PDB file of C-alpha atoms in Angstrom:
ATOM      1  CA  UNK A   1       6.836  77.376-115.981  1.00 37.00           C
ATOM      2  CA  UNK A   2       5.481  81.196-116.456  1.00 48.00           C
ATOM      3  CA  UNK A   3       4.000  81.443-119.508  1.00 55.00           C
ATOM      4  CA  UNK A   4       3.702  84.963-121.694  1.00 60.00           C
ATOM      5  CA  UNK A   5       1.633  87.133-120.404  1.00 80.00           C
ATOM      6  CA  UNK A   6      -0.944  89.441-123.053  1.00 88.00           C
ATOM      7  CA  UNK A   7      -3.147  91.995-121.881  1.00 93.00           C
ATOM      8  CA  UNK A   8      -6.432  91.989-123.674  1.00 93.00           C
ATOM      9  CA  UNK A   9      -8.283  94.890-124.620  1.00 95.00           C
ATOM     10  CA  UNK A  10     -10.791  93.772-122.108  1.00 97.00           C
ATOM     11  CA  UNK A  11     -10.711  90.319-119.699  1.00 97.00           C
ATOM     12  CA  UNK A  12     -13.307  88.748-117.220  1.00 98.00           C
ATOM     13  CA  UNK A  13     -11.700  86.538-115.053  1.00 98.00           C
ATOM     14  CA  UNK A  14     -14.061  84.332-113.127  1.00 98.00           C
ATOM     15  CA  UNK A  15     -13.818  81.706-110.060  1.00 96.00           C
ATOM     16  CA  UNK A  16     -14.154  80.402-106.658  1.00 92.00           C
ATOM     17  CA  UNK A  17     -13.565  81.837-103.240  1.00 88.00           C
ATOM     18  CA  UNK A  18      -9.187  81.722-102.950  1.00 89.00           C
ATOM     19  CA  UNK A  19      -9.130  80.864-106.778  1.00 94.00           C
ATOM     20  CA  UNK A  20      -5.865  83.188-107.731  1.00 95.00           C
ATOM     21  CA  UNK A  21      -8.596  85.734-109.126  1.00 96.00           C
ATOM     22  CA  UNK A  22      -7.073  88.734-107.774  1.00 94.00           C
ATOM     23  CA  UNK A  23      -3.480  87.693-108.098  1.00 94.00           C
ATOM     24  CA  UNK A  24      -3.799  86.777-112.090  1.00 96.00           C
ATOM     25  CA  UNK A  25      -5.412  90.726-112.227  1.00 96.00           C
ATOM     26  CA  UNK A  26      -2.490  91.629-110.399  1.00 95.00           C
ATOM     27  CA  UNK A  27      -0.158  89.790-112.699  1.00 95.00           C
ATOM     28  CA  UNK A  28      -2.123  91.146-115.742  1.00 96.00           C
ATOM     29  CA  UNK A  29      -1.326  94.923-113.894  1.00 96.00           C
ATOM     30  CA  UNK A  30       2.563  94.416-112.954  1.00 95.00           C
ATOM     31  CA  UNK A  31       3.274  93.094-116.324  1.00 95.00           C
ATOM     32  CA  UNK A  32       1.434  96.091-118.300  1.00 96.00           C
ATOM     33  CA  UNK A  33       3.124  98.588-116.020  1.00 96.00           C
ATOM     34  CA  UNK A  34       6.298  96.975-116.756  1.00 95.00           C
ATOM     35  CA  UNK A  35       6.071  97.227-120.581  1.00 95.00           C
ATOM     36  CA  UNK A  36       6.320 100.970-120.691  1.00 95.00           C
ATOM     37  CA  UNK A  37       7.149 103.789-118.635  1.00 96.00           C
ATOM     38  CA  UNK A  38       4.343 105.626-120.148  1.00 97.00           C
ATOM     39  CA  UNK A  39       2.044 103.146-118.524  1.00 97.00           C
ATOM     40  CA  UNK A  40      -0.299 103.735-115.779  1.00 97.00           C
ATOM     41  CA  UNK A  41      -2.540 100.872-113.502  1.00 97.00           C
ATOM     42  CA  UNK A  42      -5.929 101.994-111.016  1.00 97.00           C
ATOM     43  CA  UNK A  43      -8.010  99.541-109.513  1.00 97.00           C
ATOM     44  CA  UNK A  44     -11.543 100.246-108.639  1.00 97.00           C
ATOM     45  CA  UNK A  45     -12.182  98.320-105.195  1.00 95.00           C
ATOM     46  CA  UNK A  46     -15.465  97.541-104.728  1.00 94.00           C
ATOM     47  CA  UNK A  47     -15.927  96.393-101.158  1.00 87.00           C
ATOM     48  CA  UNK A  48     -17.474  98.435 -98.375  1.00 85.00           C
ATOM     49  CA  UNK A  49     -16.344  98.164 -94.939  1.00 82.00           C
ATOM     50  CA  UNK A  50     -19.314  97.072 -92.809  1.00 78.00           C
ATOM     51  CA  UNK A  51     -17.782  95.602 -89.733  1.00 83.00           C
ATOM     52  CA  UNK A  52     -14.382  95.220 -88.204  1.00 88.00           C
ATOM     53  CA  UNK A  53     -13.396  91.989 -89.807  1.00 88.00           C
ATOM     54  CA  UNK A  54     -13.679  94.105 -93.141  1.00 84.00           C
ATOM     55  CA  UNK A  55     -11.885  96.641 -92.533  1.00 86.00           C
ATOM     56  CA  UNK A  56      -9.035  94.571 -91.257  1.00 88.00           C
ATOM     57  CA  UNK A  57      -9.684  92.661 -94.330  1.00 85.00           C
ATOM     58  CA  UNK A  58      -9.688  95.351 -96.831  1.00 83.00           C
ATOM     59  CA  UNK A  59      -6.339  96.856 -95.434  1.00 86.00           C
ATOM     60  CA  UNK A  60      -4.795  93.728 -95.466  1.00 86.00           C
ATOM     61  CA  UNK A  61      -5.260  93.449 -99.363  1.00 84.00           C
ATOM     62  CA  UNK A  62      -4.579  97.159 -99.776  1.00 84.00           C
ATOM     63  CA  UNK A  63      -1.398  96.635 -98.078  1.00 85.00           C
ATOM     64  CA  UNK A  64      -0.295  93.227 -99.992  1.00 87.00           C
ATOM     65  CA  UNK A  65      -1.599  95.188-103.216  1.00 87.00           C
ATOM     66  CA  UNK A  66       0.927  98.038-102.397  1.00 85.00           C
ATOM     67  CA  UNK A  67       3.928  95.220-101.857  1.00 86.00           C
ATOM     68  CA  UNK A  68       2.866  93.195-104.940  1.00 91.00           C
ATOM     69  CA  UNK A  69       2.475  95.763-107.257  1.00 92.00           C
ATOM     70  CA  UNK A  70       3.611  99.305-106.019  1.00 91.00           C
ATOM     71  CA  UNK A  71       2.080 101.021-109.173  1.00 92.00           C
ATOM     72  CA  UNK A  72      -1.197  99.594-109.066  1.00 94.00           C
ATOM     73  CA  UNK A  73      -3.053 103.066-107.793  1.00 94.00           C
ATOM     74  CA  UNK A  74      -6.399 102.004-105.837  1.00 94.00           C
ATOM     75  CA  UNK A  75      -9.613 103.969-106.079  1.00 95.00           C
ATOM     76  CA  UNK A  76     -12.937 103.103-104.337  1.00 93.00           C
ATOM     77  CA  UNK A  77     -16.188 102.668-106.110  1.00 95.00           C
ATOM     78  CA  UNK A  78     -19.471  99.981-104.811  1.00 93.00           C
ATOM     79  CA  UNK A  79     -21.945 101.766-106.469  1.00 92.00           C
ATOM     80  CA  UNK A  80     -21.541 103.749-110.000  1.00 94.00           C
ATOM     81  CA  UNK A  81     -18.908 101.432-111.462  1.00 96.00           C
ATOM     82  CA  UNK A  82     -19.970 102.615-114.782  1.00 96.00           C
ATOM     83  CA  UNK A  83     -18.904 106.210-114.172  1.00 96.00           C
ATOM     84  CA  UNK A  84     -15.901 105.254-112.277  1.00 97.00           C
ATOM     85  CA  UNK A  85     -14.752 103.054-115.283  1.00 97.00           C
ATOM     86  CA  UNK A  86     -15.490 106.000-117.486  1.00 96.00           C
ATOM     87  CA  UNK A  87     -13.287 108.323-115.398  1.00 96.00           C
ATOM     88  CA  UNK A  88     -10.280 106.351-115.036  1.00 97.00           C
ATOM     89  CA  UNK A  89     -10.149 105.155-118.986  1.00 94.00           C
ATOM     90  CA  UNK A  90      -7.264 106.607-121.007  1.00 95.00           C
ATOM     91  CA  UNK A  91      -5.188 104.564-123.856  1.00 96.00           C
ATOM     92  CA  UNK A  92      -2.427 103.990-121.574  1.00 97.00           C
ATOM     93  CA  UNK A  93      -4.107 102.915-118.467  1.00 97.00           C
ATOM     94  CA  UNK A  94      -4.844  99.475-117.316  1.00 97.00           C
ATOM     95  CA  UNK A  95      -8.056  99.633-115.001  1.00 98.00           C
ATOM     96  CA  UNK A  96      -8.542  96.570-113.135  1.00 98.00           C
ATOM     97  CA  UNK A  97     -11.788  96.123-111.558  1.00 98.00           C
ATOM     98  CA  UNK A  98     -11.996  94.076-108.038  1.00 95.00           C
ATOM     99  CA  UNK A  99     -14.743  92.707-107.959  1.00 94.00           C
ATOM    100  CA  UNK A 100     -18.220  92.606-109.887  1.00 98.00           C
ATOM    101  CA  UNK A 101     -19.855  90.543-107.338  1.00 96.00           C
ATOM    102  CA  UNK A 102     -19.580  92.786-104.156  1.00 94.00           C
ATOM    103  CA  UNK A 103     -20.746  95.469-106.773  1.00 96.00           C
ATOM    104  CA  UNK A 104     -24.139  93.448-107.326  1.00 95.00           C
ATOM    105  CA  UNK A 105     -24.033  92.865-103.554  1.00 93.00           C
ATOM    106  CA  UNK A 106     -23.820  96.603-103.092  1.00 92.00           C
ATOM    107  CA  UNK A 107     -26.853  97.059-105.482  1.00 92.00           C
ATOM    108  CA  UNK A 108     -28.900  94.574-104.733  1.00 91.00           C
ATOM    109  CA  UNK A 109     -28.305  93.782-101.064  1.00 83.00           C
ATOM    110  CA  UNK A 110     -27.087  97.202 -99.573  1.00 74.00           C
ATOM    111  CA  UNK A 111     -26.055  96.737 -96.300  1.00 65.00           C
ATOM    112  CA  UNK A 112     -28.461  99.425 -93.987  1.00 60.00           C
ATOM    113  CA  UNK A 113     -24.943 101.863 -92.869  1.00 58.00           C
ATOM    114  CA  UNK A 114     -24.202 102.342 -96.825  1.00 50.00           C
ATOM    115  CA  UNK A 115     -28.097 102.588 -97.998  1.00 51.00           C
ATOM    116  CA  UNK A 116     -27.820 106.311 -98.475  1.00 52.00           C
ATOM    117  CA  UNK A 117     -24.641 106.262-100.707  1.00 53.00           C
ATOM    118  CA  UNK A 118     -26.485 104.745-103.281  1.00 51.00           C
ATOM    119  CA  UNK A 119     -27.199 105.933-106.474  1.00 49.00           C
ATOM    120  CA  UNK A 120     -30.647 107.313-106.474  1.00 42.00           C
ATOM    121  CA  UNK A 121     -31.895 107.851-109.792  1.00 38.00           C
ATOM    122  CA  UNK A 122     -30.227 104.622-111.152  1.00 49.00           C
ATOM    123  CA  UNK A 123     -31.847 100.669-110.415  1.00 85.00           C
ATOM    124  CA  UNK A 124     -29.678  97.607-110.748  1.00 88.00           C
ATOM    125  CA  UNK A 125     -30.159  97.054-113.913  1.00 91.00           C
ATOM    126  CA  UNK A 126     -29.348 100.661-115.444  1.00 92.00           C
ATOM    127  CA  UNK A 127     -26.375 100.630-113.786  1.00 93.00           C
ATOM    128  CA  UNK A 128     -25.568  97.391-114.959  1.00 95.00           C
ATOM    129  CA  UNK A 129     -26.488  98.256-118.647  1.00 95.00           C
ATOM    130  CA  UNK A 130     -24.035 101.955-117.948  1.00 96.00           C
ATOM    131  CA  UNK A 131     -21.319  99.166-117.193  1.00 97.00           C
ATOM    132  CA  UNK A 132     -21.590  97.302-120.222  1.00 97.00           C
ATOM    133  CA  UNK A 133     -21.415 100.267-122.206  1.00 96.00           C
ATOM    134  CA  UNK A 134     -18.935 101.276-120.142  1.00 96.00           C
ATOM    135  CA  UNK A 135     -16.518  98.258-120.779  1.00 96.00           C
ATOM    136  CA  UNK A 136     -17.043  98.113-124.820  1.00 94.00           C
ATOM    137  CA  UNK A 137     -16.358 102.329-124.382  1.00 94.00           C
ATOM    138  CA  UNK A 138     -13.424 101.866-122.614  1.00 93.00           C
ATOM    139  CA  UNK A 139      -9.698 103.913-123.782  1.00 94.00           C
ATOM    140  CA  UNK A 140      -7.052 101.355-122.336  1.00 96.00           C
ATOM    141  CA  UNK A 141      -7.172  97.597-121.086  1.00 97.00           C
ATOM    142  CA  UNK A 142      -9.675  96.381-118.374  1.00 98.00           C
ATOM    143  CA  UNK A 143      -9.450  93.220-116.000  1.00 98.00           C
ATOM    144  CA  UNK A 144     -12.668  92.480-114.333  1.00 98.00           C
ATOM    145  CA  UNK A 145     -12.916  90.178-111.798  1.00 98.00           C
ATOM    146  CA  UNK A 146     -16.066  87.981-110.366  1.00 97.00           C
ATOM    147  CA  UNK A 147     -17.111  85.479-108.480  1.00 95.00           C
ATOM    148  CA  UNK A 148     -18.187  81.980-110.308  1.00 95.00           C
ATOM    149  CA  UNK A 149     -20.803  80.974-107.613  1.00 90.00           C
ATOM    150  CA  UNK A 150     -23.249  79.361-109.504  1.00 82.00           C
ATOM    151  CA  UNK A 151     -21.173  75.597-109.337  1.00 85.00           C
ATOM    152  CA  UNK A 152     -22.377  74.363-105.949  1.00 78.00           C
ATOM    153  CA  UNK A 153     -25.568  73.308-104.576  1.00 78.00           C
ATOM    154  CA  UNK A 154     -29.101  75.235-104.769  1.00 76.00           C
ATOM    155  CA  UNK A 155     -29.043  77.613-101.893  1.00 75.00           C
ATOM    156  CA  UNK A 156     -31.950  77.811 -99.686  1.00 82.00           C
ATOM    157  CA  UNK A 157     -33.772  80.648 -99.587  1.00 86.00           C
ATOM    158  CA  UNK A 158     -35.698  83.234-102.316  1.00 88.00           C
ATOM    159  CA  UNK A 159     -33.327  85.994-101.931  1.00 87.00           C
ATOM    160  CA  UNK A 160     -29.809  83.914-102.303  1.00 87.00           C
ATOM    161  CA  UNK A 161     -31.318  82.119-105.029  1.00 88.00           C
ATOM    162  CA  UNK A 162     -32.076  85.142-107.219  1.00 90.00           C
ATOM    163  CA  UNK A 163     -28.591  86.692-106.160  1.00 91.00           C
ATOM    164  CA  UNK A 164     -27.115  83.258-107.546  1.00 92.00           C
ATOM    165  CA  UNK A 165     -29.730  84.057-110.985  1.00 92.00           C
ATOM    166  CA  UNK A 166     -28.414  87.527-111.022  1.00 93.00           C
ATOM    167  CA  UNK A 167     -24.752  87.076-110.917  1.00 95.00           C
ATOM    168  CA  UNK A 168     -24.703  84.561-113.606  1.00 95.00           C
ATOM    169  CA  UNK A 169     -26.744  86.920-115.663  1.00 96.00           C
ATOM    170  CA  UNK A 170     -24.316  89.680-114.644  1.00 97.00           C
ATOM    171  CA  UNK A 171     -21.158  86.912-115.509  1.00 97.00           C
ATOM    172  CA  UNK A 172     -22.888  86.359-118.739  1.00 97.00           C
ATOM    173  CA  UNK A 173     -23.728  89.591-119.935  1.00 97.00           C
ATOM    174  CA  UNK A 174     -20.150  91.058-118.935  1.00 98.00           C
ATOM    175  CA  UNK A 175     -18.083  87.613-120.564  1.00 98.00           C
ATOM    176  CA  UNK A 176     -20.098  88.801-123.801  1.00 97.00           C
ATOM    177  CA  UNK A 177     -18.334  92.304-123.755  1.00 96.00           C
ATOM    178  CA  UNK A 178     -15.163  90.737-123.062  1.00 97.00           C
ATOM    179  CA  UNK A 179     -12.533  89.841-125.698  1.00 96.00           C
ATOM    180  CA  UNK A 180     -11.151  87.620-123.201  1.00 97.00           C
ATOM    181  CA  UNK A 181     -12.165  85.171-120.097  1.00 97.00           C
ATOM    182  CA  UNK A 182     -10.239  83.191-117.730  1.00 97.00           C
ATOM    183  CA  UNK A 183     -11.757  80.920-115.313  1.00 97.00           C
ATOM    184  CA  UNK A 184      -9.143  80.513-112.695  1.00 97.00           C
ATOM    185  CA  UNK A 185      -9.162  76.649-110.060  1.00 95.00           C
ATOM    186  CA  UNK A 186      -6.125  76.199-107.804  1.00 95.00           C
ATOM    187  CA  UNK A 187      -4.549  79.192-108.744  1.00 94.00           C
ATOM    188  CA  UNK A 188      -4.219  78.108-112.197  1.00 95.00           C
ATOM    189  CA  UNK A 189      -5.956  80.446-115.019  1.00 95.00           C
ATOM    190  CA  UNK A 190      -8.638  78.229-117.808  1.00 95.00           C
ATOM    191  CA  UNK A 191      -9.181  79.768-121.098  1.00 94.00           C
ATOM    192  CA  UNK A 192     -12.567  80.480-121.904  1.00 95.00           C
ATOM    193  CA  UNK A 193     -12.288  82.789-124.655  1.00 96.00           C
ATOM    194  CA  UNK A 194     -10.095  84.540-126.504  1.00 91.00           C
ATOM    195  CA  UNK A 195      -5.977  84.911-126.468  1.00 69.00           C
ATOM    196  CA  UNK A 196      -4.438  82.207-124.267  1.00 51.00           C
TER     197      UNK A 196
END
C-alpha cells in the first residue's frame, strides 16, 4: 500500500543503521522531480573516503543513487554544510542532505588524512549554528537525514559518550527547524511531526 507522498518545506528523517533512511530521502527526491519538469534534485554527500572499504562503499551508493533516481545530482560536502546548503537553494530545487551524523563525525572526530580540509576559522558549533540558519533560510525543500543513535546502551568511553550527547543535541536542534520529522524502523517511516 504506497501512500501519498508530500514534500515538506523542510524534513529530518531520523533512525537506525539499515533503517530505509536514505531510500525514504530518495523517495521524497524521485517524487518531487516527477511533479514538474521545472524541478531540479542535489544531494550533499557527506562521507569522506578514508580507507578502501569506503570508497567501495561510497561508489556503491553513488551508483544505486544514479539507478534509483537518475536526476538526483550528487555534490560532496563533510565540512561547511551550511554554505553548501546555501549554494544549492533555489525555489525549485529539492536538496537532500545525506547525512548529518558523518558531518558531526567530520567536525568533531576528523579523521588525520582529511584534518587539513577543515574549516579553519569555524568550531563545531558555529558551523552548526550556520546550518540552522541555513535550513530555516533555505529557497526550495530540504530532506536531512541522521542517525538516531542515542536508543542503545551507554557506550564506554569519554569521547563516544559525548559524540552520543552531541548528536542528540545536533538531532534536537535540527528537528526544531524542521516542519517535518520521520523516524524510520524496518523500512517503515514514523511521524514525529508535522504532515503525515
Amino acid at each position: 500500500m504506497a501512500e501519498p507522498l508530500k514534500v515538506a518545506r523542510s524534513e529530518l528523517i531520523l533512525g537506525g543503521q539499515r533503517s530505509g533512511k536514505s531510500r525514504r530521502a530518495e523517495l521524497l527526491a524521485r517524487h518531487w522531480l516527477a511533479q514538474s519538469p521545472v524541478h531540479g534534485a542535489v544531494l550533499i554527500a557527506t562521507a569522506q573516503p578514508g580507507d578502501d572499504e569506503m570508497r567501495k562503499r561510497i561508489a556503491r551508493h553513488q551508483q544505486d543513487r544514479a539507478q534509483r533516481v537518475p536526476g538526483l545530482r550528487t555534490v560532496e560536502e563533510p565540512h561547511a554544510l551550511a554554505q553548501a546548503l546555501t549554494r544549492h537553494s533555489q525555489p525549485q530545487t529539492l536538496v537532500v542532505v545525506d547525512c548529518l551524523t558523518l558531518w558531526l563525525t567530520n567536525l568533531l572526530m576528523p579523521a588525520p588524512d582529511f584534518e587539513a580540509n577543515r574549516p579553519l576559522a569555524q568550531d563545531s558549533q558555529a558551523q552548526i549554528a550556520m546550518f540552522l540558519i541555513a535550513i530555516e533560510k533555505n529557497a526550495g525543500p530540504v530532506v536531512l537525514v541522521g542517525n538516531e543513535i542515542g536508543l542503545g546502551v551507554i557506550p564506554l568511553g569519554r569521547e563516544t559518550r559525548d559524540f552520543v550527547d552531541a548528536l542528540g543535541r545536533l538531532n534536537q536542534a535540527v528537528a526544531q527547524a524542521c516542519e517535518r520529522v520521520t523516524f524510520m524502523a524496518a523500512g517503515l517511516p514514523l511521524s514525529l511531526k508535522g504532515l503525515s
